[in-house]
Amino acid sequence: MKTVENKITKKDLDRVFWRLHILQITNNFESMQAIGFLSTFVPVLERLYADAPKEQKVEAMKRHLQFYNSHLNSNALIIGIAAAVEETTDEEEKDTVTAIKTGLMGPLAGVGDSVLKFTVLPIFGSIGASLAFAGSLMGPILMFVLYNIISMGTKYYGIHYGYSKGMELISKSGNNVLTRLYNFSNVVGLMVIGALIASIVKVNTVFQFTVGENEIVFQELFDKVMPGLLSLLLTTLIYFILRKTNGKHASKLIFGIMVLAVILTYFGVLG
Amino acid sequence: MTQALLIALWAGIAALDDLGTQMLRRPLLIAPVVGIIMGNLEMSLLIGATLEVMWMGVGNVGAYSAPDMISGTAIGTALGIASGQVATGVALAVPTSLLAQQLLIVYRASIVSLNPIAHRIADTGDFSKVIRINYIPMIFVFAVRAVPTFLAVYFGAGIIDDVVAALPTFLIDGLGVASKIIPAVGIGILMMQMIHEHILWVFVLAGFTLSVYLGLSVLPVTLISLPLAYLYDLAVLKGNQSHVDINEEDYDL
C-alpha cells in the first residue's frame, strides 16, 4: 500500500454524506443496496478516477454494483473505509475493496441494529412516548432531537472517521471494539426493556368472586406477589411464542391479542 | 379533502425520509403532524405514543420488510381522531400497516429492474449519470405511501364515525384493553433479537424491578444500566482472554 498525501478531500466526503441520504431509495430484492452504494460513492470515484481511461471507470462502477447490504448508519463507516482502501490500492488489487466491503457489511449491520435499532431508538422512543402519554408535545420533539443528533452524527463522523482511520480500524482491535459495543448495548437495552414492560404493558384483571363473606379480588392478589406480575408473565409468554415462530407471526399475534382482549373484556376478566 | 391531501403529502414526505434522511420514520414523530392537520394534537400524541411502543422492535432487518409504520400511523391517527377513539386508531393502524407492507414488497421487487439499467450506466463510464437512476424511484416511493393514505383518509373519515357509533361498547373497551397489551409484542420482538444467552434475562428482571418497585422511568434505568453494562463487558472480555494469554495484571490479587 502506498502512502501518499490524501487525494480525497473533506469536501468529497461531505458530498458523500449528502448522497448517503439516497442510498436506500434503490434498495431492491436482487442487489439490495448496491445501486445506492454506487450512487453514494460516486464523489470518491470521480476524484480518484478523474484522469483514468474509460475502461477503468467502467470497471470501478461495476465493482460497486455488486450485491451489498448493511445498516444505514454502519454504511457511513464502511463507505469511509472503502474510500481509504480505494485510494491506497493499485488497479490490480481492487479485489480488496470488495472483500473488505463484504467482510464488513454483515458484522457492522449487526452492530448498527443492536446499538441503534434495539437500544438507542427504544430508549428515546419510550422517553418520548411517556411524555406524549402525559399529553406533552415535548415527547416527540425530544425524541426527534436526541435521535437525530445520534443518527446524523454517526453518519457524518462515520464517513470521515472511516476514511481517516481506514484499515487501521479493522486490522487492529476493530473487531474487538465491535464485540464490546455489542455487549454493552445489549445490557443497556435489556434493562430498558425490563423497565418498559413495567411501565408500558398494562394488564389489569377485574375478575373477582365471593366466598362466603370474603370478596377475592384477583388483581390485589397478583399485586401482593409483585406489582406488574401479569405484565411480566404475559410479555414472557409473547416472547416465547415469537421465539418459537421466529417472529414471523407478529401481526397475527397482535390480531390474536385484540380478539382475546375483546372476549375477556366481554366476560369481565380484563378491564 | 384538504385534510386528506395534506396527510397524504405528509405520508409521502415521511416515506421519502424513511428511505432517505431517516429523521422521522417512527410513529411518535409522524402522528403529531397528522394531529395538527386534523386539529387534535392531544389525541394524536396518545395514538402516536401507543403505536411507537407497539412497534418498538419492528423494523426492516436484512431482506425482511416490516409492517409499514408510516401508512399505518398516518391512516390510524387520522381515522382515530375522526372517530374520537384512541383504540380505534390503534386498531386500524395494524391492518393498514400490513396492507401497505405488501405494496412496499411489490415496490422493492419491481425495482429489481433498475439493476440492468445501472449496469448500462456503468458501461458509459460517466460517473455523473449514476445519480439519475434514483429520481424515478423517488416518485414511486412517494406515491406508494401517499396514494393509499389519501384514499383511506378521504373515504374513511366520513364513515368511520358512524361505524364506531354502531359498534357495541364492549368491543371498543376490549380494543382499549388490547392497545395496552399489544406493546408487549414490540417488546417481545426486541427481546428476541437481544437475548442470545439465557443469563441475559437477569438484566430484563433488574430493569423491571427498578421500574416496578422504585417507580423509575426509562432514563434513570438507562443510567443505572451503564455501570452494569460496563462490568458485563469486562467479564466477557476477561473470560475470552484468560485462556488465551496470561497478562501482567495477574499478580494484582
Short mmCIF file of C-alpha atoms in Angstrom, two decimals, chain A residues 24-26, chain B residues 11-20 104 107 111 134-146:
data_model
loop_
_atom_site.label_atom_id
_atom_site.label_comp_id
_atom_site.label_asym_id
_atom_site.label_seq_id
_atom_site.Cartn_x
_atom_site.Cartn_y
_atom_site.Cartn_z
CA GLN A 24 -31.85 3.29 0.44
CA ILE A 25 -34.16 4.51 -2.34
CA THR A 26 -33.00 1.83 -4.76
CA ALA B 11 -47.12 10.41 4.43
CA GLY B 12 -45.28 10.79 1.13
CA ILE B 13 -42.65 13.02 2.71
CA ALA B 14 -42.25 10.56 5.58
CA ALA B 15 -41.88 7.77 3.00
CA LEU B 16 -39.03 9.58 1.25
CA ASP B 17 -37.49 10.26 4.64
CA ASP B 18 -37.80 6.59 5.60
CA LEU B 19 -35.60 5.56 2.69
CA GLY B 20 -33.52 8.71 2.79
CA LEU B 104 -43.68 -1.99 -0.31
CA TYR B 107 -42.08 -1.87 -4.89
CA ILE B 111 -37.22 -2.00 -8.80
CA ASN B 134 -32.60 7.49 -8.24
CA TYR B 135 -35.07 10.10 -9.47
CA ILE B 136 -37.91 7.95 -10.82
CA PRO B 137 -37.91 5.52 -7.84
CA MET B 138 -38.35 8.55 -5.58
CA ILE B 139 -41.67 9.34 -7.25
CA PHE B 140 -42.82 5.77 -6.65
CA VAL B 141 -41.65 5.79 -3.04
CA PHE B 142 -43.73 8.91 -2.51
CA ALA B 143 -46.79 7.55 -4.32
CA VAL B 144 -46.76 4.13 -2.68
CA ARG B 145 -47.49 5.79 0.68
CA ALA B 146 -49.30 8.97 -0.35
#
